[in-house]
PDB file of N, CA and C in Angstrom:
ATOM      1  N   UNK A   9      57.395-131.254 -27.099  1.00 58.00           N
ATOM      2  CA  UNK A   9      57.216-130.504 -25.875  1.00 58.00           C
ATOM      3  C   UNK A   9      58.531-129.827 -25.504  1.00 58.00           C
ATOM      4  N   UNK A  10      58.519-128.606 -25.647  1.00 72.00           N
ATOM      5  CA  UNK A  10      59.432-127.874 -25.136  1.00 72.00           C
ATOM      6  C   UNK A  10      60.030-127.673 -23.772  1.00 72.00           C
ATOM      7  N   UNK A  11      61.403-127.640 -23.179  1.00 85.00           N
ATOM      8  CA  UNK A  11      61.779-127.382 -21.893  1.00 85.00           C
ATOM      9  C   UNK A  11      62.109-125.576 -21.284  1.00 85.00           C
ATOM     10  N   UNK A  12      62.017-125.617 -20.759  1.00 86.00           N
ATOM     11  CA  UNK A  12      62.482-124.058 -20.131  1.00 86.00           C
ATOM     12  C   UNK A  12      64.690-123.744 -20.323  1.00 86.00           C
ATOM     13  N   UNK A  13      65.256-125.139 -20.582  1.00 90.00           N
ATOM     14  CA  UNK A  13      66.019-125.188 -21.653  1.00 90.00           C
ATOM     15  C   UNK A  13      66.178-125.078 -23.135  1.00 90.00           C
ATOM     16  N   UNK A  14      65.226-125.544 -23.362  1.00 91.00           N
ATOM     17  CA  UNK A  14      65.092-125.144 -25.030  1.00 91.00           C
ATOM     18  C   UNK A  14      64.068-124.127 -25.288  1.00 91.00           C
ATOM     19  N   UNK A  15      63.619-123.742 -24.619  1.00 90.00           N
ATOM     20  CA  UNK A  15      63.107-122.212 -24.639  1.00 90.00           C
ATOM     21  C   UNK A  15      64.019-121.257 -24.762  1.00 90.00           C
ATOM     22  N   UNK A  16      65.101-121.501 -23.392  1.00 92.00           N
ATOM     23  CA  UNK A  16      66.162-120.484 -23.640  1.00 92.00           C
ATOM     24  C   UNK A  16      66.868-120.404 -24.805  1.00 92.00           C
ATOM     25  N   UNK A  17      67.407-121.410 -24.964  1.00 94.00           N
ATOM     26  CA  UNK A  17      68.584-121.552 -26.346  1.00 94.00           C
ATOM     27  C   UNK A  17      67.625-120.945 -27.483  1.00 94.00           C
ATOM     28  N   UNK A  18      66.503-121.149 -27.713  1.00 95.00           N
ATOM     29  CA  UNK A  18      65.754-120.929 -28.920  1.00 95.00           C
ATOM     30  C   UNK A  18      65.298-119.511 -28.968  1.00 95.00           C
ATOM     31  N   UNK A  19      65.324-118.937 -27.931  1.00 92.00           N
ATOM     32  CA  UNK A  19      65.397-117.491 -27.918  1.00 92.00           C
ATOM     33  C   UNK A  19      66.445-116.791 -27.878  1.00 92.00           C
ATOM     34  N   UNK A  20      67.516-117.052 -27.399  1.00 94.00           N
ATOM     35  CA  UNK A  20      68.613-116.720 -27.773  1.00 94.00           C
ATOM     36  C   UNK A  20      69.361-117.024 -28.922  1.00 94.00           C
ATOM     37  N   UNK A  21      69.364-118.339 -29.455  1.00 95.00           N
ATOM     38  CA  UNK A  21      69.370-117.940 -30.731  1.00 95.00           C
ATOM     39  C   UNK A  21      68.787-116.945 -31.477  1.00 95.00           C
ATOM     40  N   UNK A  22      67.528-117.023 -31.527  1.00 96.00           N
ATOM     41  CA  UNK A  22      66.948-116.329 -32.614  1.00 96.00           C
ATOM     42  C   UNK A  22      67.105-114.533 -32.323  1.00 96.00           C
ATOM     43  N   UNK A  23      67.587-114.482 -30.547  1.00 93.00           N
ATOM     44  CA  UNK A  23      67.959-113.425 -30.611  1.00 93.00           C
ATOM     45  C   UNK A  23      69.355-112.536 -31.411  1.00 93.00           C
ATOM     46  N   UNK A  24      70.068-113.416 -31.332  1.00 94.00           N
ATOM     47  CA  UNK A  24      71.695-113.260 -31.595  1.00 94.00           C
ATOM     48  C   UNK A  24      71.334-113.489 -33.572  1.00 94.00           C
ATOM     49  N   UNK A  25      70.386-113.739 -33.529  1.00 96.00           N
ATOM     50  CA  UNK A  25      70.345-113.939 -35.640  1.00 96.00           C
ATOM     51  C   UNK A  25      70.642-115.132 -35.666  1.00 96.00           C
ATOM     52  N   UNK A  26      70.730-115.976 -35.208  1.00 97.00           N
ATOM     53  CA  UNK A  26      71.480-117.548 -35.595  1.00 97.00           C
ATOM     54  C   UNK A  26      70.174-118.464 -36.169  1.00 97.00           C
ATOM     55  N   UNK A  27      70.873-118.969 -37.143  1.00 97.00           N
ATOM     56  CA  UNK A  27      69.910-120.333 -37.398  1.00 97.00           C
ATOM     57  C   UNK A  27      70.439-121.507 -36.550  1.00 97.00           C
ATOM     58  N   UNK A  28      69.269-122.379 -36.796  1.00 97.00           N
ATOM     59  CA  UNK A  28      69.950-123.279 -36.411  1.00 97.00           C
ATOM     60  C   UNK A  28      71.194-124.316 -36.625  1.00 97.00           C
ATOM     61  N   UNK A  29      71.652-124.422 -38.086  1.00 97.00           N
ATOM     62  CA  UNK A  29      72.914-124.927 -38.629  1.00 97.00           C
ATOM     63  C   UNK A  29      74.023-123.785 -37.919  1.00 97.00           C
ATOM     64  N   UNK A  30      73.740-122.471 -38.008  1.00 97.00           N
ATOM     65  CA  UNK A  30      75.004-121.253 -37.256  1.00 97.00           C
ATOM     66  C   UNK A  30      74.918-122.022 -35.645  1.00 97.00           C
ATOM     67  N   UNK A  31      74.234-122.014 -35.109  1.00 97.00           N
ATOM     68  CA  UNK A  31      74.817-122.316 -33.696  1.00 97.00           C
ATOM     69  C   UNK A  31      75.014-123.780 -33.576  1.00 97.00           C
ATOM     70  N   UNK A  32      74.696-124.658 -34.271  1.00 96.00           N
ATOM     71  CA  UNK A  32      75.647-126.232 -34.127  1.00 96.00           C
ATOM     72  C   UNK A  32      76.764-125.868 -34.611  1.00 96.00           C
ATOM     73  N   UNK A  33      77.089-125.617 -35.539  1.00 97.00           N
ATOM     74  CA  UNK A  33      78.483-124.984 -36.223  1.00 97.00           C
ATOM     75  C   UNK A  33      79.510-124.084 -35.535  1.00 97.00           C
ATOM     76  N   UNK A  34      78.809-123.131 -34.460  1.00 97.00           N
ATOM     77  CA  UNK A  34      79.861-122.676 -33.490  1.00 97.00           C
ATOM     78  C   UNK A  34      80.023-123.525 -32.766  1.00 97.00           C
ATOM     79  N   UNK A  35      79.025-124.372 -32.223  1.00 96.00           N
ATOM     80  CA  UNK A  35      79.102-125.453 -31.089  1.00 96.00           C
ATOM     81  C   UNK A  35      79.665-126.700 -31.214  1.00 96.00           C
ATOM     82  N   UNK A  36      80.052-127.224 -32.405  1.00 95.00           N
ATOM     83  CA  UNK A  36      80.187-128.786 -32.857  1.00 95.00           C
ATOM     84  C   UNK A  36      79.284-129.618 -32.331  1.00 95.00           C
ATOM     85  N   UNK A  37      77.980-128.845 -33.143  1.00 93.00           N
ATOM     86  CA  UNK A  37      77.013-129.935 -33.137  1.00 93.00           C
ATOM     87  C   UNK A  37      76.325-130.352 -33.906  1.00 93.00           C
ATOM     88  N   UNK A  38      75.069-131.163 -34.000  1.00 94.00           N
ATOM     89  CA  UNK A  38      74.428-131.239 -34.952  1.00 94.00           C
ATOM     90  C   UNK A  38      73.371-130.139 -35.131  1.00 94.00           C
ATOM     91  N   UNK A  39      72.739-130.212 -35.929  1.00 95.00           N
ATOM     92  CA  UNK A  39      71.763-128.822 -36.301  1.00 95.00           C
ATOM     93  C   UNK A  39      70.388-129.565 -35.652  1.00 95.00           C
ATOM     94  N   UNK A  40      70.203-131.338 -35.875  1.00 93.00           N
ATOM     95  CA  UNK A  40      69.077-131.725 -35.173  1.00 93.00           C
ATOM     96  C   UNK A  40      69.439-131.946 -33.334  1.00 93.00           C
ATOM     97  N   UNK A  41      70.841-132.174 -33.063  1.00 92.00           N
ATOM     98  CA  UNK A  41      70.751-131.889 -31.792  1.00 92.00           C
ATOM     99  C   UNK A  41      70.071-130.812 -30.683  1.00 92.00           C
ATOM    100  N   UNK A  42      70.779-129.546 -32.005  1.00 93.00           N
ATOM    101  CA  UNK A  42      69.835-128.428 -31.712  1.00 93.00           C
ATOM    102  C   UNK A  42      68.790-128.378 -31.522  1.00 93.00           C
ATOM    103  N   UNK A  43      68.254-128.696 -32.231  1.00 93.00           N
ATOM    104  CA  UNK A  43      66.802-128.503 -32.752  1.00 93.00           C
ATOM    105  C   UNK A  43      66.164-129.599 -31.757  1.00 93.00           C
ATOM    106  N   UNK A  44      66.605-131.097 -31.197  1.00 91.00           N
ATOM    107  CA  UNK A  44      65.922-131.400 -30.474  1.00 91.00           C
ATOM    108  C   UNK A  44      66.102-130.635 -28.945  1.00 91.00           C
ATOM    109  N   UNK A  45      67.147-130.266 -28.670  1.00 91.00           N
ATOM    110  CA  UNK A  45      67.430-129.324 -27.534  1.00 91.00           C
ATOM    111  C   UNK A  45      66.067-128.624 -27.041  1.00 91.00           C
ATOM    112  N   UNK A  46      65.963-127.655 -28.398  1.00 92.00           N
ATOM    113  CA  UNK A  46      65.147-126.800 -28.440  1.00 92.00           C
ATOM    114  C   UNK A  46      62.992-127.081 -28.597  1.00 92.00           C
ATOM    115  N   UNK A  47      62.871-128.244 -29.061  1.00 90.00           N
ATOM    116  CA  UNK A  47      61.927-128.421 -28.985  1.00 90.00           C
ATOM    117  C   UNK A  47      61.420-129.828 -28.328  1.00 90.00           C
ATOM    118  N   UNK A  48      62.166-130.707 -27.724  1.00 87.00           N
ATOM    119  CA  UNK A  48      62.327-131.983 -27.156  1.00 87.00           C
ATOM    120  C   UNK A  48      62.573-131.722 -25.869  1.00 87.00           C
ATOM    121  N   UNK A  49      62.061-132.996 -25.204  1.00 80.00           N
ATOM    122  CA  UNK A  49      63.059-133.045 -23.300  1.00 80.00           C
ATOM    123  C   UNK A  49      64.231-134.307 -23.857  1.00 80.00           C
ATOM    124  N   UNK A  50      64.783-133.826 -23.494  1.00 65.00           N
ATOM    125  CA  UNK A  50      65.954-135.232 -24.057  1.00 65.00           C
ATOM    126  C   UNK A  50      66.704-135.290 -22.097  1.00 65.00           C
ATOM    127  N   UNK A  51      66.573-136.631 -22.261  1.00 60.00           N
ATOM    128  CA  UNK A  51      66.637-137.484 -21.046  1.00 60.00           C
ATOM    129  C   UNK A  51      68.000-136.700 -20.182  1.00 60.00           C
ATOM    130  N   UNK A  52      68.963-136.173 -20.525  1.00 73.00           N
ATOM    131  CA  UNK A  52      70.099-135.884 -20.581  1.00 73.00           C
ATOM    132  C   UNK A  52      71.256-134.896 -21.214  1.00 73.00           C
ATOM    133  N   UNK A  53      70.551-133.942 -21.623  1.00 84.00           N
ATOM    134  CA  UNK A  53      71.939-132.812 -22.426  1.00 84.00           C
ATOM    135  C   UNK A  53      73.045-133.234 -21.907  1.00 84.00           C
ATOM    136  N   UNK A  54      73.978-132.973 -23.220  1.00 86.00           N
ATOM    137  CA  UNK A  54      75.299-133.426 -23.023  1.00 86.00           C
ATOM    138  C   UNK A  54      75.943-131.935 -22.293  1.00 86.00           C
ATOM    139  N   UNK A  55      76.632-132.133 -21.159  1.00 89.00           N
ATOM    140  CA  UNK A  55      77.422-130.553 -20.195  1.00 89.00           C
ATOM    141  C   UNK A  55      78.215-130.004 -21.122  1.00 89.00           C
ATOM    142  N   UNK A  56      78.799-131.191 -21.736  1.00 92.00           N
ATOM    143  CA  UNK A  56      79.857-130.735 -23.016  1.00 92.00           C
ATOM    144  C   UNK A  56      78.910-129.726 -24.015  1.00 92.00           C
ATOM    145  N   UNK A  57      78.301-129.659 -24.475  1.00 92.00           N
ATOM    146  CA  UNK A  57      77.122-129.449 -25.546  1.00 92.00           C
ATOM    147  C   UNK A  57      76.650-128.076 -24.773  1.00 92.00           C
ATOM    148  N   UNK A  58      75.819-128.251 -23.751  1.00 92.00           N
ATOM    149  CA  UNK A  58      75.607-127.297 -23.186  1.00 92.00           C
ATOM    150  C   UNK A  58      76.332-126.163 -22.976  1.00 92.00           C
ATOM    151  N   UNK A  59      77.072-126.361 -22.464  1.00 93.00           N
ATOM    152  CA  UNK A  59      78.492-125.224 -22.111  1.00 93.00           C
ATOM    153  C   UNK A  59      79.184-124.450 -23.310  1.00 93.00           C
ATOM    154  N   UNK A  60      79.146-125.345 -24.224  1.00 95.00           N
ATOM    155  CA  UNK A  60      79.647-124.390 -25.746  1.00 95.00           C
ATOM    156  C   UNK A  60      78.138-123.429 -26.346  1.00 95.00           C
ATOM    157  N   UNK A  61      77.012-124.102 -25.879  1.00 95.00           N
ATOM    158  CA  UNK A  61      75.964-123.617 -26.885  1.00 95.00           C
ATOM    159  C   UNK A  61      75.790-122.183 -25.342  1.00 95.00           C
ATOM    160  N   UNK A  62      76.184-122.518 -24.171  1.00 93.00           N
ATOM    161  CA  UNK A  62      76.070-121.176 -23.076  1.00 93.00           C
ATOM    162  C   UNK A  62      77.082-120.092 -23.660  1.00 93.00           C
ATOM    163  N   UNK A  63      78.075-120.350 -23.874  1.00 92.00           N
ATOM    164  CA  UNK A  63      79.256-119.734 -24.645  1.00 92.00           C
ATOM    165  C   UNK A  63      79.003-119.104 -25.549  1.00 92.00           C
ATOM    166  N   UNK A  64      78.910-119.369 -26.541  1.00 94.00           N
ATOM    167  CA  UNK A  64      78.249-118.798 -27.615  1.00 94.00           C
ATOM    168  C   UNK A  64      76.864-117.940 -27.880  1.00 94.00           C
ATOM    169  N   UNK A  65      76.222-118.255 -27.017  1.00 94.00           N
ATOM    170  CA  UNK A  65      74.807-117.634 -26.650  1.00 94.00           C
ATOM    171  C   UNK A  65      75.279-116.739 -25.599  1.00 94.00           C
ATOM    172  N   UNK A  66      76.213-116.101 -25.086  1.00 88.00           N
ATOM    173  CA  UNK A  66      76.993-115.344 -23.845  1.00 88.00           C
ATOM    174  C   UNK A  66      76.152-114.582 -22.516  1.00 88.00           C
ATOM    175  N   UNK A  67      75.972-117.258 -22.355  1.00 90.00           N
ATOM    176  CA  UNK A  67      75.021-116.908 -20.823  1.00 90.00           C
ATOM    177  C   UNK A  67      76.050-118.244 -20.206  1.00 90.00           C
ATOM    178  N   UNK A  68      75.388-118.211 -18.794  1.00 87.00           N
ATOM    179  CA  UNK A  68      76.055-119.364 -18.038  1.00 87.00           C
ATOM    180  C   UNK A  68      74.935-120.458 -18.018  1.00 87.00           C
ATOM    181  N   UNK A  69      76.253-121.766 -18.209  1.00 87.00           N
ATOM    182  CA  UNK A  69      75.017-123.059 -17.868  1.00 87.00           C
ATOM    183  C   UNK A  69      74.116-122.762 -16.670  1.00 87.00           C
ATOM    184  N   UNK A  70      74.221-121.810 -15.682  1.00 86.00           N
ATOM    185  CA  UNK A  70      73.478-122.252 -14.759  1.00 86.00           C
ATOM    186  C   UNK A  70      72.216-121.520 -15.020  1.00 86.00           C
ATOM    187  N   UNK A  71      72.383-120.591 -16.425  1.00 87.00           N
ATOM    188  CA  UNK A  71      70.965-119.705 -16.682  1.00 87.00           C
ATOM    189  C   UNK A  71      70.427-120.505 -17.805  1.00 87.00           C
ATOM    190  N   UNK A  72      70.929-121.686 -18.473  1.00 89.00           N
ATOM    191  CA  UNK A  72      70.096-122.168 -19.540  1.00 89.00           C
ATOM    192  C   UNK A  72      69.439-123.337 -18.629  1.00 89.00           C
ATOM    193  N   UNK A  73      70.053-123.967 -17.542  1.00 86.00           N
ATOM    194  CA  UNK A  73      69.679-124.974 -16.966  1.00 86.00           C
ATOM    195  C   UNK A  73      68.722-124.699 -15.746  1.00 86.00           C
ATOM    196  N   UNK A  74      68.576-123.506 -15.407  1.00 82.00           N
ATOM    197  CA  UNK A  74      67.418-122.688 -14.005  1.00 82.00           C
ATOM    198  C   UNK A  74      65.683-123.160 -14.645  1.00 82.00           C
ATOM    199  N   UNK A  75      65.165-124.216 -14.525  1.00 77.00           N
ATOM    200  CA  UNK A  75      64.158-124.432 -14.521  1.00 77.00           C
ATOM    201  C   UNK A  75      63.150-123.053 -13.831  1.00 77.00           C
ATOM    202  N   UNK A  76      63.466-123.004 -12.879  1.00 72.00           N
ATOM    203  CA  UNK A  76      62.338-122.031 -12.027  1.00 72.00           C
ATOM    204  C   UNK A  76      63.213-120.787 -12.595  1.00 72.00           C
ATOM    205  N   UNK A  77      63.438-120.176 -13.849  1.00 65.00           N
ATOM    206  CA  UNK A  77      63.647-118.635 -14.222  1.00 65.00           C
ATOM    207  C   UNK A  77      64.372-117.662 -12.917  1.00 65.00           C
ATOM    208  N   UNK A  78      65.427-118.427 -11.352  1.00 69.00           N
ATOM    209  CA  UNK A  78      65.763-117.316 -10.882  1.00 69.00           C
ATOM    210  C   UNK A  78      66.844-116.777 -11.421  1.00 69.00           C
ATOM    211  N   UNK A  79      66.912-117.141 -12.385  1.00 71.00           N
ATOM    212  CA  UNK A  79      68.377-116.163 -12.873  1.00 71.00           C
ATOM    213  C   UNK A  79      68.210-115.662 -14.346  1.00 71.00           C
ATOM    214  N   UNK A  80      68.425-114.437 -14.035  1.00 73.00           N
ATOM    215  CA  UNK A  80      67.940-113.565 -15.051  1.00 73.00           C
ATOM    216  C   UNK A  80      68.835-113.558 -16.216  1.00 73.00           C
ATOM    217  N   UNK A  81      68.545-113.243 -17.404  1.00 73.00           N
ATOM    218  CA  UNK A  81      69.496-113.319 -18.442  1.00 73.00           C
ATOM    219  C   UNK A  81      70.777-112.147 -18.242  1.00 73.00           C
ATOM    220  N   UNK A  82      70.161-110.991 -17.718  1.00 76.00           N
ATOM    221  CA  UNK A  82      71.055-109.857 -17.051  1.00 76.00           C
ATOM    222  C   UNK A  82      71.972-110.857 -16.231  1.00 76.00           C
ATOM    223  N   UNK A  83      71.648-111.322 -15.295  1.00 77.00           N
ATOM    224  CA  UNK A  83      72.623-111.891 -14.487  1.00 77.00           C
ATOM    225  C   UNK A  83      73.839-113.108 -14.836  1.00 77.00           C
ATOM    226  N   UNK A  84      73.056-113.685 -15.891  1.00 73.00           N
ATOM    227  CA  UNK A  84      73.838-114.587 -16.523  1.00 73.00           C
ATOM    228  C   UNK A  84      75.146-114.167 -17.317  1.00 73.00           C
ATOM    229  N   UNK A  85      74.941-113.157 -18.424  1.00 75.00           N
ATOM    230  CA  UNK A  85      75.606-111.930 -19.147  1.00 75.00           C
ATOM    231  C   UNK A  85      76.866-111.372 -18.065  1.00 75.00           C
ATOM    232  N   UNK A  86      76.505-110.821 -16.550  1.00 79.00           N
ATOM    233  CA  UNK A  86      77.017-110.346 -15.552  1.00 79.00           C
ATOM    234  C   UNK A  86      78.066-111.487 -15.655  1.00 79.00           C
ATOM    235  N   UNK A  87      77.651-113.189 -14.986  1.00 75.00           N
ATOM    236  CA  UNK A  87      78.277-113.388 -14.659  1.00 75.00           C
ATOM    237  C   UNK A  87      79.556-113.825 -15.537  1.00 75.00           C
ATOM    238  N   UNK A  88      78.761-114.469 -16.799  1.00 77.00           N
ATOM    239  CA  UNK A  88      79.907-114.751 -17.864  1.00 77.00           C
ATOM    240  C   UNK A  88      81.295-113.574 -18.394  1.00 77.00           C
ATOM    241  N   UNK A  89      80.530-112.694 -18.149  1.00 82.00           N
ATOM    242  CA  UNK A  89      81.707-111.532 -18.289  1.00 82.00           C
ATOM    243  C   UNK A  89      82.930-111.580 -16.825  1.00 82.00           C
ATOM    244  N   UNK A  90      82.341-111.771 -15.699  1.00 82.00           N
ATOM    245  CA  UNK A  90      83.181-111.893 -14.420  1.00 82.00           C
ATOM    246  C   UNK A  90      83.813-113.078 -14.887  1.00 82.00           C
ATOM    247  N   UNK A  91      83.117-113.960 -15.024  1.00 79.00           N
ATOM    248  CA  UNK A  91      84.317-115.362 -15.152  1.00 79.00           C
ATOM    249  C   UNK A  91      85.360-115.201 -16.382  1.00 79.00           C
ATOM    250  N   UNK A  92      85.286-114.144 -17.587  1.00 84.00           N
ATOM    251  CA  UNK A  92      86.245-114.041 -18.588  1.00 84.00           C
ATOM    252  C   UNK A  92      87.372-113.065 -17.916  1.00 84.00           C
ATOM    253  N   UNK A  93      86.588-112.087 -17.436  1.00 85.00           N
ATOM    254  CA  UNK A  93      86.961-111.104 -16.284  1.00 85.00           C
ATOM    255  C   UNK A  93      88.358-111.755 -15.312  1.00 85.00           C
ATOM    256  N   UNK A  94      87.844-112.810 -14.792  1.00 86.00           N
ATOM    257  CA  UNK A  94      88.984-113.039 -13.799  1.00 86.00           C
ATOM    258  C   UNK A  94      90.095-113.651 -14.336  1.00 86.00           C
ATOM    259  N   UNK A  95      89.790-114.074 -15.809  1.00 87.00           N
ATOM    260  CA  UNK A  95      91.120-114.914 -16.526  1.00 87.00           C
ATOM    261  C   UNK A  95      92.146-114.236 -17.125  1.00 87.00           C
ATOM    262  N   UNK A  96      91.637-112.879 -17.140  1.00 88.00           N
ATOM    263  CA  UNK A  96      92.355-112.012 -17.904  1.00 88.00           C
ATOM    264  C   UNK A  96      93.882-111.872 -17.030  1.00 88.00           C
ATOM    265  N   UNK A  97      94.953-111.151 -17.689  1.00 93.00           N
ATOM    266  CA  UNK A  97      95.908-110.771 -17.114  1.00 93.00           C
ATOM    267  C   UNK A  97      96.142-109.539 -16.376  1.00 93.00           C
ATOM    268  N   UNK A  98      96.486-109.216 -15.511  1.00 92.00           N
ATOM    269  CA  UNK A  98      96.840-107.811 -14.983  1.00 92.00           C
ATOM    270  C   UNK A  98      95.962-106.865 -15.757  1.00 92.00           C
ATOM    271  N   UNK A  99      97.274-106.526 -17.093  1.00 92.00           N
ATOM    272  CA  UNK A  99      97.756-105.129 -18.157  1.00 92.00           C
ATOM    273  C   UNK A  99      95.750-104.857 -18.303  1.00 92.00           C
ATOM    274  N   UNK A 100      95.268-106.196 -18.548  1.00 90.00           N
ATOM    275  CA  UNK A 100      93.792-106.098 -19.288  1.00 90.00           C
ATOM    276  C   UNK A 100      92.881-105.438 -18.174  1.00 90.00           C
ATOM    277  N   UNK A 101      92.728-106.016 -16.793  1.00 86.00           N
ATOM    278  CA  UNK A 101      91.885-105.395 -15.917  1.00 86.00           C
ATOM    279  C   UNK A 101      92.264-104.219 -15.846  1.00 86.00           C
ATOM    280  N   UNK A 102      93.620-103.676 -15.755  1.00 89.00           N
ATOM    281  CA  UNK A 102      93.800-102.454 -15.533  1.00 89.00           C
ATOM    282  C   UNK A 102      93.010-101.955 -16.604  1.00 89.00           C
ATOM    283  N   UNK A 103      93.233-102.269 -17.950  1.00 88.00           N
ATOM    284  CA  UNK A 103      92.465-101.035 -18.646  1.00 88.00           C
ATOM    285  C   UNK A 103      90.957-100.888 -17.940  1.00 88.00           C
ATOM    286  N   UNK A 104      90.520-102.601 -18.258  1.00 85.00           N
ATOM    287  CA  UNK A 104      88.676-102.686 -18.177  1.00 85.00           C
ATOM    288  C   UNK A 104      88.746-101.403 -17.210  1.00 85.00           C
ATOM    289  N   UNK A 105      89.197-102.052 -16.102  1.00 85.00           N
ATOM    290  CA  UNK A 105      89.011-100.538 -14.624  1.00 85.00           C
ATOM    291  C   UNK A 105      88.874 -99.193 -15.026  1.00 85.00           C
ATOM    292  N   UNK A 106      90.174 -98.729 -16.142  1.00 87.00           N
ATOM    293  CA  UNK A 106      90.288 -97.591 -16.060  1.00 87.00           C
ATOM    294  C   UNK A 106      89.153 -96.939 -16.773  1.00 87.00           C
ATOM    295  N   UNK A 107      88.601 -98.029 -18.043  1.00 81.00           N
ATOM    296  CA  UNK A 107      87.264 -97.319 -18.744  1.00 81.00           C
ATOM    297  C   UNK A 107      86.028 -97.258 -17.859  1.00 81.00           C
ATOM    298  N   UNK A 108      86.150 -98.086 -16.944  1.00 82.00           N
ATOM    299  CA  UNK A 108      85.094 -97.917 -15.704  1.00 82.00           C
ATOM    300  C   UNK A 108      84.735 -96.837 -15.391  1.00 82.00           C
ATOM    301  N   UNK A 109      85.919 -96.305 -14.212  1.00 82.00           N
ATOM    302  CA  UNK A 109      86.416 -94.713 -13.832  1.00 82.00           C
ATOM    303  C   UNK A 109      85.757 -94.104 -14.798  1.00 82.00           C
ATOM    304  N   UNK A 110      86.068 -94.255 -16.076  1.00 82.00           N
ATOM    305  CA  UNK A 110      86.239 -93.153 -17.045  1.00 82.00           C
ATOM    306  C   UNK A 110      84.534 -92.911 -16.897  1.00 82.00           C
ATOM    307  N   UNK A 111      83.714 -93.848 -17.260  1.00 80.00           N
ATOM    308  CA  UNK A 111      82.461 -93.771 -17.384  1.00 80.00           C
ATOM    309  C   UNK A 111      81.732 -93.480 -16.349  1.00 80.00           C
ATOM    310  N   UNK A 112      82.116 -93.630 -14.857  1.00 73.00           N
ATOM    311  CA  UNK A 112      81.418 -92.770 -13.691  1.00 73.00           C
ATOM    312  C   UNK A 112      82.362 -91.587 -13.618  1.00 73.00           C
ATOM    313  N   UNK A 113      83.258 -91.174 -13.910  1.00 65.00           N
ATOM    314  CA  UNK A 113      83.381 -89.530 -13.939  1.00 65.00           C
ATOM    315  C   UNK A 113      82.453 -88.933 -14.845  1.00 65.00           C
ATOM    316  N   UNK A 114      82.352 -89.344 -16.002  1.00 62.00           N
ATOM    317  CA  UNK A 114      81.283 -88.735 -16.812  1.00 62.00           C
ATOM    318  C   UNK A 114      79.791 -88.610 -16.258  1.00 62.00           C
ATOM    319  N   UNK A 115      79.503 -90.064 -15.772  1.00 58.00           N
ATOM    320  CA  UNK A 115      78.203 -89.845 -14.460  1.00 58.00           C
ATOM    321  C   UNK A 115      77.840 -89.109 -13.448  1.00 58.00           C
ATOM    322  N   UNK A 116      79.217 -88.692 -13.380  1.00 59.00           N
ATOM    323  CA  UNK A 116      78.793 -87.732 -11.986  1.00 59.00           C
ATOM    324  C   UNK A 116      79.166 -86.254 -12.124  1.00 59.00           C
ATOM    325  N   UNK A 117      78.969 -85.797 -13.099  1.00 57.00           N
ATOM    326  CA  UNK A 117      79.230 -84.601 -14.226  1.00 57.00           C
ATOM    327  C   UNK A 117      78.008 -83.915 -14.515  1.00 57.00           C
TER     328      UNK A 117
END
C-alpha cells in the first residue's frame, strides 16, 4: 500500500530518469529502503533519509511529507531554490538579480 509519500518520491524519481539503485546511491541508501518508501507505509521515515532523497529530487521535505497535496510541486521547486538562494554570497545574488532584470526588460519589450 502506497503513501502520498511514496507516491511522490516514485514520481519524481521516475521523473528525473532515476532508478531505483540511482537515487539510494545519491542518497546513501538502500535501493530496498527506497523501494519500501515508495510502495510501503513504514511506521517512521528516517528525516535524515528524507531530506537527502527531497534534495536530490529538488523538492522540500515539507512537499514529500504534505499528505493533503497543499503544496504544489511548483511551490516546493520555488521554495528549495529560495533556501539555496539565501545561502549564497553577495557577488552570487547580485548576478541571480541581474539575470532577473535582464529577463523582465526583455518582457516588457
Amino acid at each position: 500500500m502506497s503513501t502520498a509519500l511514496g507516491s511522490k518520491i516514485k514520481d519524481l524519481r521516475i521523473g528525473k530518469g532515476y532508478t531505483l539503485e540511482k537515487l539510494a546511491d545519491l542518497t546513501g541508501s538502500s535501493k530496498s529502503y527506497i523501494w519500501e518508501l515508495e510502495n510501503k507505509n513504514p511506521p517512521r521515515p528516517s528525516a535524515e533519509k528524507v531530506s537527502k532523497i527531497a534534495e536530490k529530487l529538488g523538492v522540500t521535505i515539507e512537499y514529500l511529507m504534505d499528505d493533503e497535496a497543499s503544496i504544489t510541486i511548483e511551490d516546493a521547486a520555488d521554495a528549495r531554490f529560495y533556501r539555496k538562494y539565501q545561502q549564497m554570497d553577495e557577488k552570487t545574488k547580485t548576478k541571480i538579480r541581474s539575470f532577473v532584470d535582464l529577463w523582465d526588460d526583455e518582457d516588457s519589450e
